[in-house]
Coordinates of N, CA and C and ligand atoms in Angstrom, one line a residue:
M259 N 95.5 95.4 100.4 CA 96.4 94.5 101.1 C 95.8 94.2 102.5
K260 N 95.7 92.9 102.8 CA 95.3 92.5 104.1 C 96.4 92.7 105.1
L261 N 96.0 93.0 106.4 CA 97.0 93.1 107.4 C 96.9 92.0 108.4
F262 N 98.0 91.3 108.6 CA 98.1 90.3 109.7 C 99.0 90.9 110.8
I263 N 98.8 90.4 112.0 CA 99.7 90.8 113.1 C 100.8 89.8 113.3
D264 N 102.0 90.2 113.4 CA 103.2 89.3 113.6 C 103.6 89.3 115.0
T265 N 103.0 88.5 115.8 CA 103.2 88.4 117.3 C 102.7 87.1 117.8
A266 N 103.2 86.7 119.0 CA 102.5 85.6 119.7 C 102.0 86.1 121.1
N267 N 102.1 87.5 121.2 CA 101.6 88.1 122.5 C 100.1 88.2 122.5
I268 N 99.5 87.6 123.5 CA 98.0 87.6 123.5 C 97.4 89.0 123.8
S269 N 98.1 89.8 124.7 CA 97.5 91.1 124.9 C 97.6 91.9 123.7
E270 N 98.7 91.9 122.9 CA 98.8 92.6 121.7 C 97.7 92.2 120.7
I271 N 97.5 90.9 120.6 CA 96.5 90.3 119.6 C 95.1 90.8 120.1
E272 N 94.8 90.7 121.4 CA 93.5 91.1 121.9 C 93.2 92.6 121.6
E273 N 94.2 93.5 121.8 CA 94.0 94.9 121.5 C 93.8 95.1 120.0
A274 N 94.8 94.6 119.2 CA 94.7 94.8 117.7 C 93.5 94.3 117.1
S275 N 92.9 93.2 117.7 CA 91.8 92.5 117.1 C 90.5 93.5 117.2
K276 N 90.6 94.4 118.2 CA 89.5 95.3 118.4 C 89.4 96.4 117.3
W277 N 90.5 96.6 116.6 CA 90.6 97.7 115.6 C 89.9 97.4 114.3
G278 N 89.6 96.1 114.1 CA 88.8 95.7 113.0 C 89.5 95.7 111.7
V279 N 90.9 95.7 111.7 CA 91.7 95.7 110.5 C 92.6 94.5 110.4
V280 N 92.7 93.7 111.5 CA 93.6 92.6 111.5 C 92.9 91.3 111.1
S281 N 93.3 90.7 110.0 CA 92.6 89.5 109.5 C 93.4 88.2 109.6
G282 N 94.5 88.2 110.3 CA 95.3 87.0 110.5 C 96.5 87.2 111.4
V283 N 97.1 86.1 111.8 CA 98.2 86.2 112.8 C 99.4 85.3 112.3
T284 N 100.6 85.8 112.4 CA 101.8 85.0 112.1 C 102.6 84.9 113.4
T285 N 103.1 83.7 113.6 CA 104.1 83.5 114.8 C 105.3 82.9 114.2
N286 N 106.4 82.9 115.0 CA 107.6 82.1 114.6 C 108.2 81.6 115.9
P287 N 109.2 80.7 115.9 CA 109.8 80.2 117.1 C 110.3 81.3 118.0
S288 N 110.9 82.3 117.5 CA 111.4 83.4 118.4 C 110.3 84.1 119.1
L289 N 109.2 84.4 118.4 CA 108.0 85.1 119.0 C 107.4 84.2 120.1
I290 N 107.3 82.9 119.8 CA 106.7 81.9 120.8 C 107.6 81.8 122.0
A291 N 108.9 81.8 121.8 CA 109.9 81.6 122.9 C 109.8 82.9 123.9
K292 N 109.5 84.0 123.3 CA 109.4 85.3 124.1 C 108.3 85.2 125.1
E293 N 107.2 84.4 124.7 CA 106.0 84.3 125.6 C 106.2 83.2 126.7
G294 N 107.2 82.4 126.5 CA 107.5 81.4 127.5 C 106.4 80.3 127.7
Q295 N 105.7 80.1 126.6 CA 104.7 79.0 126.6 C 104.8 78.1 125.5
K296 N 104.1 76.9 125.6 CA 104.2 75.9 124.5 C 103.5 76.4 123.2
L297 N 104.0 76.1 122.1 CA 103.4 76.5 120.8 C 101.9 76.2 120.7
E298 N 101.6 75.0 121.1 CA 100.2 74.5 121.0 C 99.3 75.4 121.9
D299 N 99.8 75.7 123.1 CA 99.0 76.5 124.0 C 98.7 77.9 123.5
V300 N 99.8 78.5 122.9 CA 99.6 79.9 122.4 C 98.6 79.8 121.2
I301 N 98.8 78.9 120.3 CA 97.9 78.8 119.1 C 96.5 78.6 119.5
K302 N 96.2 77.8 120.6 CA 94.9 77.6 121.0 C 94.2 78.9 121.5
K303 N 95.0 79.8 122.1 CA 94.5 81.0 122.6 C 94.2 82.0 121.4
I304 N 95.2 82.0 120.4 CA 95.1 82.9 119.3 C 93.8 82.6 118.4
V305 N 93.5 81.3 118.2 CA 92.4 81.0 117.3 C 91.1 81.5 117.9
E306 N 91.0 81.7 119.2 CA 89.8 82.2 119.9 C 89.7 83.7 119.6
L307 N 90.8 84.4 119.3 CA 90.7 85.9 119.2 C 90.6 86.4 117.8
V308 N 91.2 85.7 116.8 CA 91.1 86.2 115.5 C 90.6 85.1 114.6
D309 N 89.6 85.4 113.8 CA 89.0 84.5 112.9 C 89.6 84.6 111.5
G310 N 90.8 84.1 111.4 CA 91.5 84.2 110.1 C 92.7 83.3 110.2
P311 N 93.5 83.3 109.1 CA 94.7 82.4 109.1 C 95.7 82.6 110.2
I312 N 96.1 81.6 110.9 CA 97.0 81.7 112.1 C 98.2 80.8 111.8
S313 N 99.3 81.4 111.5 CA 100.5 80.6 111.1 C 101.2 80.1 112.4
A314 N 101.5 78.8 112.4 CA 102.2 78.1 113.5 C 103.4 77.4 112.8
E315 N 104.6 77.7 113.3 CA 105.8 77.2 112.6 C 106.3 75.9 113.2
V316 N 106.5 74.9 112.3 CA 107.0 73.6 112.8 C 108.6 73.7 113.0
D317 N 109.1 72.7 113.7 CA 110.6 72.7 113.9 C 111.2 72.3 112.7
E318 N 112.3 73.0 112.2 CA 113.0 72.6 111.0 C 113.6 71.2 111.1
G319 N 113.4 70.4 110.1 CA 114.0 69.0 110.2 C 113.6 68.3 108.9
L320 N 113.4 67.0 109.1 CA 113.0 66.1 108.0 C 111.6 66.3 107.7
A321 N 111.2 66.2 106.4 CA 109.8 66.4 106.0 C 108.9 65.5 106.8
V322 N 109.3 64.2 107.1 CA 108.4 63.3 107.8 C 108.1 63.8 109.2
D323 N 109.1 64.4 109.8 CA 108.9 64.9 111.2 C 108.0 66.2 111.2
M324 N 108.3 67.0 110.2 CA 107.5 68.3 110.1 C 106.0 68.0 109.8
V325 N 105.8 67.0 108.9 CA 104.4 66.6 108.6 C 103.7 66.1 109.8
K326 N 104.4 65.3 110.6 CA 103.9 64.7 111.8 C 103.4 65.9 112.8
Q327 N 104.4 66.8 113.0 CA 104.1 67.9 113.9 C 102.9 68.8 113.3
A328 N 103.0 69.0 112.0 CA 101.9 69.8 111.3 C 100.5 69.2 111.5
K329 N 100.4 67.9 111.5 CA 99.1 67.3 111.6 C 98.5 67.5 113.0
V330 N 99.4 67.5 114.0 CA 98.9 67.8 115.4 C 98.5 69.3 115.5
L331 N 99.3 70.2 114.9 CA 98.9 71.6 115.0 C 97.6 71.9 114.2
A332 N 97.5 71.3 113.0 CA 96.3 71.5 112.1 C 95.0 71.1 112.8
K333 N 95.2 70.1 113.7 CA 93.9 69.6 114.4 C 93.4 70.6 115.4
I334 N 94.2 71.6 115.8 CA 93.8 72.6 116.8 C 92.6 73.3 116.3
H335 N 92.6 73.8 115.1 CA 91.6 74.6 114.5 C 91.7 74.7 113.0
K336 N 90.6 74.9 112.3 CA 90.6 74.9 110.8 C 91.4 76.1 110.3
N337 N 91.6 77.1 111.1 CA 92.3 78.3 110.6 C 93.8 78.2 110.8
V338 N 94.3 77.1 111.4 CA 95.8 77.0 111.6 C 96.4 76.7 110.2
V339 N 97.5 77.5 110.0 CA 98.3 77.4 108.7 C 99.7 76.9 109.2
I340 N 100.2 75.9 108.5 CA 101.5 75.4 108.9 C 102.6 76.1 108.2
K341 N 103.5 76.7 109.1 CA 104.6 77.5 108.5 C 105.8 76.5 108.4
L342 N 106.4 76.5 107.2 CA 107.4 75.6 106.9 C 108.7 76.3 106.5
P343 N 109.9 75.8 106.8 CA 111.1 76.5 106.3 C 111.3 76.3 104.9
M344 N 112.0 77.3 104.3 CA 112.4 77.2 102.8 C 113.6 76.3 102.7
T345 N 113.4 75.0 102.8 CA 114.4 74.0 102.6 C 113.8 72.9 101.7
M346 N 114.7 72.0 101.2 CA 114.1 71.0 100.3 C 113.1 70.1 101.1
E347 N 113.4 69.8 102.4 CA 112.5 69.1 103.3 C 111.2 69.8 103.5
G348 N 111.4 71.2 103.6 CA 110.2 72.0 103.8 C 109.3 72.0 102.6
I349 N 109.9 72.0 101.4 CA 109.2 71.9 100.2 C 108.5 70.6 100.0
K350 N 109.2 69.5 100.4 CA 108.5 68.1 100.4 C 107.3 68.1 101.3
A351 N 107.5 68.7 102.5 CA 106.4 68.7 103.5 C 105.3 69.5 103.0
C352 N 105.6 70.6 102.3 CA 104.6 71.5 101.7 C 103.7 70.8 100.7
R353 N 104.3 70.1 99.8 CA 103.6 69.3 98.8 C 102.7 68.3 99.5
E354 N 103.2 67.6 100.5 CA 102.4 66.5 101.2 C 101.2 67.1 102.0
L355 N 101.5 68.2 102.6 CA 100.4 68.9 103.4 C 99.3 69.5 102.5
T356 N 99.8 70.1 101.4 CA 98.9 70.6 100.4 C 98.0 69.5 99.9
D357 N 98.6 68.4 99.5 CA 97.8 67.2 99.0 C 96.8 66.7 100.1
L358 N 97.1 67.0 101.4 CA 96.2 66.6 102.4 C 95.1 67.6 102.7
G359 N 95.2 68.8 102.0 CA 94.3 69.9 102.2 C 94.6 70.8 103.4
I360 N 95.9 70.7 103.9 CA 96.3 71.5 105.0 C 97.0 72.7 104.5
H361 N 96.6 73.9 105.0 CA 97.2 75.2 104.5 C 98.6 75.4 105.0
T362 N 99.4 76.0 104.1 CA 100.9 76.1 104.4 C 101.3 77.6 104.2
N363 N 102.4 77.9 104.8 CA 103.1 79.2 104.6 C 104.6 78.9 104.6
V364 N 105.2 79.0 103.4 CA 106.7 78.8 103.4 C 107.4 80.1 103.7
T365 N 108.3 80.0 104.7 CA 108.9 81.2 105.3 C 110.4 81.3 105.0
L366 N 110.9 82.5 105.3 CA 112.3 82.7 105.0 C 112.6 82.7 103.5
I367 N 111.8 83.4 102.8 CA 112.0 83.5 101.3 C 112.7 84.8 101.0
F368 N 113.8 84.7 100.2 CA 114.6 85.9 99.9 C 114.9 86.0 98.4
S369 N 114.3 85.2 97.6 CA 114.6 85.2 96.1 C 113.3 84.7 95.3
V370 N 113.4 85.0 94.0 CA 112.3 84.6 93.1 C 112.3 83.1 93.0
H371 N 113.5 82.5 92.9 CA 113.6 81.0 92.7 C 113.1 80.3 93.9
Q372 N 113.3 80.8 95.1 CA 112.7 80.1 96.3 C 111.2 80.2 96.3
A373 N 110.7 81.4 95.9 CA 109.3 81.6 95.8 C 108.6 80.7 94.8
L374 N 109.3 80.5 93.7 CA 108.8 79.6 92.6 C 108.7 78.2 93.1
M375 N 109.7 77.7 93.9 CA 109.7 76.4 94.4 C 108.5 76.2 95.3
A376 N 108.3 77.2 96.2 CA 107.2 77.1 97.1 C 105.8 77.1 96.4
C377 N 105.7 78.0 95.4 CA 104.4 78.0 94.6 C 104.2 76.7 93.9
E378 N 105.2 76.1 93.4 CA 105.1 74.8 92.7 C 104.7 73.7 93.7
A379 N 105.1 73.8 94.9 CA 104.8 72.8 96.0 C 103.4 73.1 96.5
G380 N 102.7 74.1 95.9 CA 101.3 74.3 96.3 C 101.1 75.1 97.6
A381 N 102.1 75.9 98.0 CA 102.0 76.7 99.2 C 100.8 77.6 99.1
T382 N 100.1 77.7 100.2 CA 99.0 78.6 100.3 C 99.5 80.1 100.4
Y383 N 100.6 80.2 101.2 CA 101.2 81.5 101.4 C 102.7 81.4 101.3
I384 N 103.4 82.4 100.9 CA 104.9 82.5 100.9 C 105.2 83.8 101.7
S385 N 106.3 83.7 102.5 CA 106.7 84.9 103.3 C 108.1 85.4 102.9
P386 N 108.2 86.3 102.0 CA 109.4 87.0 101.8 C 109.7 88.0 102.9
F387 N 110.9 88.1 103.4 CA 111.3 88.9 104.6 C 111.9 90.2 104.2
M388 N 111.2 91.3 104.4 CA 111.7 92.6 104.0 C 112.9 93.1 104.8
G389 N 112.7 93.2 106.1 CA 113.7 93.8 107.0 C 115.0 93.1 106.9
R390 N 114.9 91.8 107.0 CA 116.2 91.0 106.9 C 116.9 91.2 105.6
M391 N 116.1 91.3 104.5 CA 116.7 91.5 103.2 C 117.4 92.9 103.2
D392 N 116.8 93.9 103.7 CA 117.5 95.2 103.8 C 118.7 95.2 104.7
D393 N 118.6 94.4 105.8 CA 119.8 94.3 106.7 C 121.0 93.7 106.0
A394 N 120.7 92.8 105.0 CA 121.8 92.1 104.3 C 122.3 93.0 103.1
G395 N 121.7 94.2 103.0 CA 122.2 95.1 101.9 C 121.5 94.9 100.6
F396 N 120.4 94.2 100.6 CA 119.6 94.1 99.3 C 118.4 95.0 99.4
K397 N 117.6 95.0 98.3 CA 116.5 95.9 98.3 C 115.2 95.1 98.4
S398 N 114.5 95.3 99.6 CA 113.3 94.5 99.9 C 112.2 94.9 99.0
K399 N 112.1 96.1 98.5 CA 111.0 96.6 97.7 C 111.1 95.8 96.3
E400 N 112.3 95.6 95.8 CA 112.5 94.9 94.6 C 112.1 93.4 94.7
L401 N 112.4 92.9 95.9 CA 112.1 91.5 96.2 C 110.6 91.3 96.1
I402 N 109.8 92.1 96.7 CA 108.4 92.0 96.7 C 107.8 92.2 95.3
E403 N 108.3 93.2 94.6 CA 107.9 93.5 93.3 C 108.1 92.3 92.4
D404 N 109.3 91.7 92.5 CA 109.6 90.6 91.6 C 108.7 89.3 91.9
I405 N 108.5 89.1 93.2 CA 107.7 88.0 93.6 C 106.2 88.2 93.2
V406 N 105.7 89.4 93.2 CA 104.4 89.7 92.8 C 104.3 89.5 91.2
T407 N 105.3 89.9 90.5 CA 105.4 89.6 89.1 C 105.3 88.1 88.8
L408 N 106.1 87.4 89.6 CA 106.2 85.9 89.4 C 104.8 85.3 89.6
T409 N 104.1 85.6 90.7 CA 102.8 85.0 90.9 C 101.8 85.4 89.9
S410 N 101.9 86.7 89.5 CA 100.8 87.2 88.6 C 101.0 86.7 87.2
I411 N 102.3 86.7 86.7 CA 102.4 86.3 85.3 C 102.2 84.8 85.1
H412 N 102.4 84.0 86.2 CA 102.2 82.5 86.0 C 100.9 82.1 86.6
G413 N 100.1 83.0 87.2 CA 98.8 82.7 87.7 C 98.8 81.8 88.9
Y414 N 99.8 81.9 89.7 CA 99.8 81.1 91.0 C 98.7 81.6 91.9
D415 N 98.1 80.7 92.6 CA 97.1 81.0 93.7 C 97.8 81.4 95.0
T416 N 99.0 81.0 95.1 CA 99.8 81.3 96.3 C 99.7 82.8 96.7
Q417 N 99.4 83.1 97.9 CA 99.4 84.5 98.4 C 100.7 85.0 99.0
I418 N 101.1 86.2 98.7 CA 102.3 86.7 99.3 C 102.1 87.4 100.6
I419 N 102.8 87.0 101.6 CA 102.8 87.7 102.9 C 104.1 88.4 103.1
S420 N 104.1 89.7 102.9 CA 105.4 90.5 103.1 C 105.6 90.5 104.6
A421 N 106.8 89.9 105.0 CA 107.1 89.7 106.4 C 108.4 90.5 106.8
S422 N 108.8 90.3 108.1 CA 109.9 91.0 108.6 C 109.8 92.5 108.4
I423 N 108.6 93.0 108.7 CA 108.3 94.4 108.5 C 108.8 95.2 109.7
R424 N 109.6 96.2 109.4 CA 110.2 97.0 110.5 C 109.7 98.4 110.6
N425 N 109.1 98.9 109.5 CA 108.7 100.3 109.5 C 107.6 100.6 108.5
L426 N 107.1 101.8 108.5 CA 106.0 102.2 107.7 C 106.4 102.1 106.2
Q427 N 107.6 102.4 105.9 CA 108.1 102.4 104.5 C 107.9 101.0 103.9
H428 N 108.2 100.0 104.7 CA 108.0 98.6 104.3 C 106.6 98.3 103.9
I429 N 105.7 98.9 104.7 CA 104.2 98.6 104.5 C 103.8 99.3 103.2
N430 N 104.3 100.6 103.0 CA 104.0 101.3 101.7 C 104.5 100.5 100.5
D431 N 105.8 100.1 100.6 CA 106.4 99.4 99.5 C 105.7 98.1 99.2
A432 N 105.3 97.3 100.3 CA 104.6 96.0 100.1 C 103.2 96.3 99.4
A433 N 102.5 97.3 99.9 CA 101.2 97.6 99.4 C 101.2 98.0 97.9
L434 N 102.2 98.9 97.6 CA 102.2 99.4 96.2 C 102.8 98.4 95.3
A435 N 103.6 97.4 95.8 CA 104.1 96.4 94.9 C 103.0 95.3 94.6
G436 N 101.9 95.3 95.4 CA 100.9 94.4 95.1 C 100.9 93.2 96.0
S437 N 101.6 93.2 97.1 CA 101.6 92.1 98.0 C 100.2 91.8 98.5
D438 N 99.8 90.6 98.7 CA 98.4 90.3 99.1 C 98.2 90.7 100.6
I439 N 99.3 90.4 101.4 CA 99.2 90.6 102.8 C 100.5 91.2 103.3
A440 N 100.5 92.0 104.4 CA 101.7 92.3 105.1 C 101.5 91.8 106.6
T441 N 102.4 91.2 107.2 CA 102.3 90.8 108.6 C 103.2 91.7 109.4
V442 N 102.5 92.4 110.3 CA 103.1 93.6 110.9 C 103.2 93.5 112.4
P443 N 104.4 93.9 113.0 CA 104.5 93.9 114.4 C 103.5 94.9 115.0
F444 N 103.1 94.6 116.3 CA 102.1 95.5 116.9 C 102.5 97.0 116.9
K445 N 103.8 97.2 117.3 CA 104.3 98.6 117.4 C 104.1 99.3 116.0
V446 N 104.4 98.7 114.9 CA 104.3 99.3 113.6 C 102.9 99.5 113.2
L447 N 102.0 98.5 113.5 CA 100.6 98.5 113.2 C 100.0 99.8 113.8
K448 N 100.4 100.0 115.1 CA 99.8 101.2 115.8 C 100.2 102.5 115.1
Q449 N 101.5 102.5 114.6 CA 102.0 103.7 113.9 C 101.2 104.1 112.6
M450 N 100.5 103.1 112.1 CA 99.9 103.3 110.8 C 98.8 104.4 110.7
V451 N 98.3 104.8 111.8 CA 97.3 105.9 111.7 C 98.0 107.3 111.8
N452 N 99.3 107.3 112.1 CA 100.0 108.5 112.3 C 100.6 109.2 111.1
H453 N 100.6 110.6 111.2 CA 101.3 111.4 110.2 C 101.5 112.7 111.0
P454 N 102.7 113.3 110.9 CA 102.9 114.6 111.6 C 101.9 115.7 111.2
L455 N 101.5 115.7 110.0 CA 100.5 116.7 109.6 C 99.1 116.4 110.1
T456 N 98.8 115.1 110.4 CA 97.5 114.8 111.0 C 97.6 115.3 112.5
T457 N 98.7 115.1 113.2 CA 98.8 115.6 114.6 C 98.7 117.1 114.6
A458 N 99.4 117.8 113.7 CA 99.4 119.2 113.6 C 98.0 119.7 113.3
G459 N 97.3 119.1 112.4 CA 95.9 119.4 112.0 C 95.0 119.3 113.1
L460 N 95.1 118.2 113.9 CA 94.2 118.0 115.0 C 94.4 119.1 116.1
K461 N 95.6 119.6 116.3 CA 95.8 120.6 117.2 C 95.2 121.9 116.8
I462 N 95.3 122.2 115.5 CA 94.7 123.4 114.9 C 93.2 123.4 115.1
F463 N 92.6 122.3 114.8 CA 91.1 122.1 115.0 C 90.7 122.2 116.5
A464 N 91.5 121.6 117.3 CA 91.2 121.6 118.8 C 91.2 123.0 119.3
D465 N 92.3 123.8 118.9 CA 92.5 125.2 119.3 C 91.3 126.0 118.8
A466 N 90.9 125.8 117.6 CA 89.8 126.5 117.0 C 88.5 126.3 117.7
S467 N 88.3 125.0 118.1 CA 87.0 124.6 118.9 C 86.9 125.4 120.2
K468 N 88.1 125.6 120.8 CA 88.1 126.2 122.1 C 87.7 127.7 122.0
K469 N 87.9 128.3 120.8 CA 87.6 129.8 120.7 C 86.1 130.0 120.6
Ligands
E4P668 C1 107.1 86.2 109.5 O1 106.1 85.5 109.5 C2 108.1 86.3 110.6 O2 107.4 86.0 111.8 C3 108.6 87.7 110.9 O3 108.0 88.6 110.0 C4 110.1 87.7 111.1 O4 110.5 89.1 111.3 P1 111.9 89.5 111.9 O5 112.9 89.6 110.8 O6 111.6 90.9 112.5 O7 112.2 88.5 112.9

């Protein structure tokens, strides 16, 4: 499973890109707003740091307006992926952008039927949200398993980005369900090397070396 970083923070991307395990970046309007900069300006910086798919989300609205904004964003760099909302206008925009050869990521997916619509619209990526699914009292693990089944039995090329990752269990569940990608916040990515027994083992070895 590929790992993307889910942030618009340049320092976090700079540090994580040095680890050699991050192959893409996802942003959303909330993450961009936190940085207090224009979407285009943030995306221009990110494409210089990570050589992989960089998702930039358009403002939700009519397909015609989203396509217009998408064309401007797509011109920034070949790695820019247009993130579209899971609405009928978003699906229309997805089909149009796919036909133009522009890569897309349909976001805010919480069901198999939504995933199916996005796959049929030719989405390059779909983003089912794990944390928000659990918050609403549903089982995010089952959502990812079901969407993996959907794409595999029907042979869709669309790649699954497990999103809204809040903890290590989400990563384990996404990986074992067969998700293509997980997009992970910086804090959780950093925790991925940890295990209490690793920490304990390191101390035992360090103490032994001193003797
Ligand atoms: C996905 O691409 C989104 O940016 C993200 O994972 C949303 O996560 P949240 O539920 O923590 O806001």
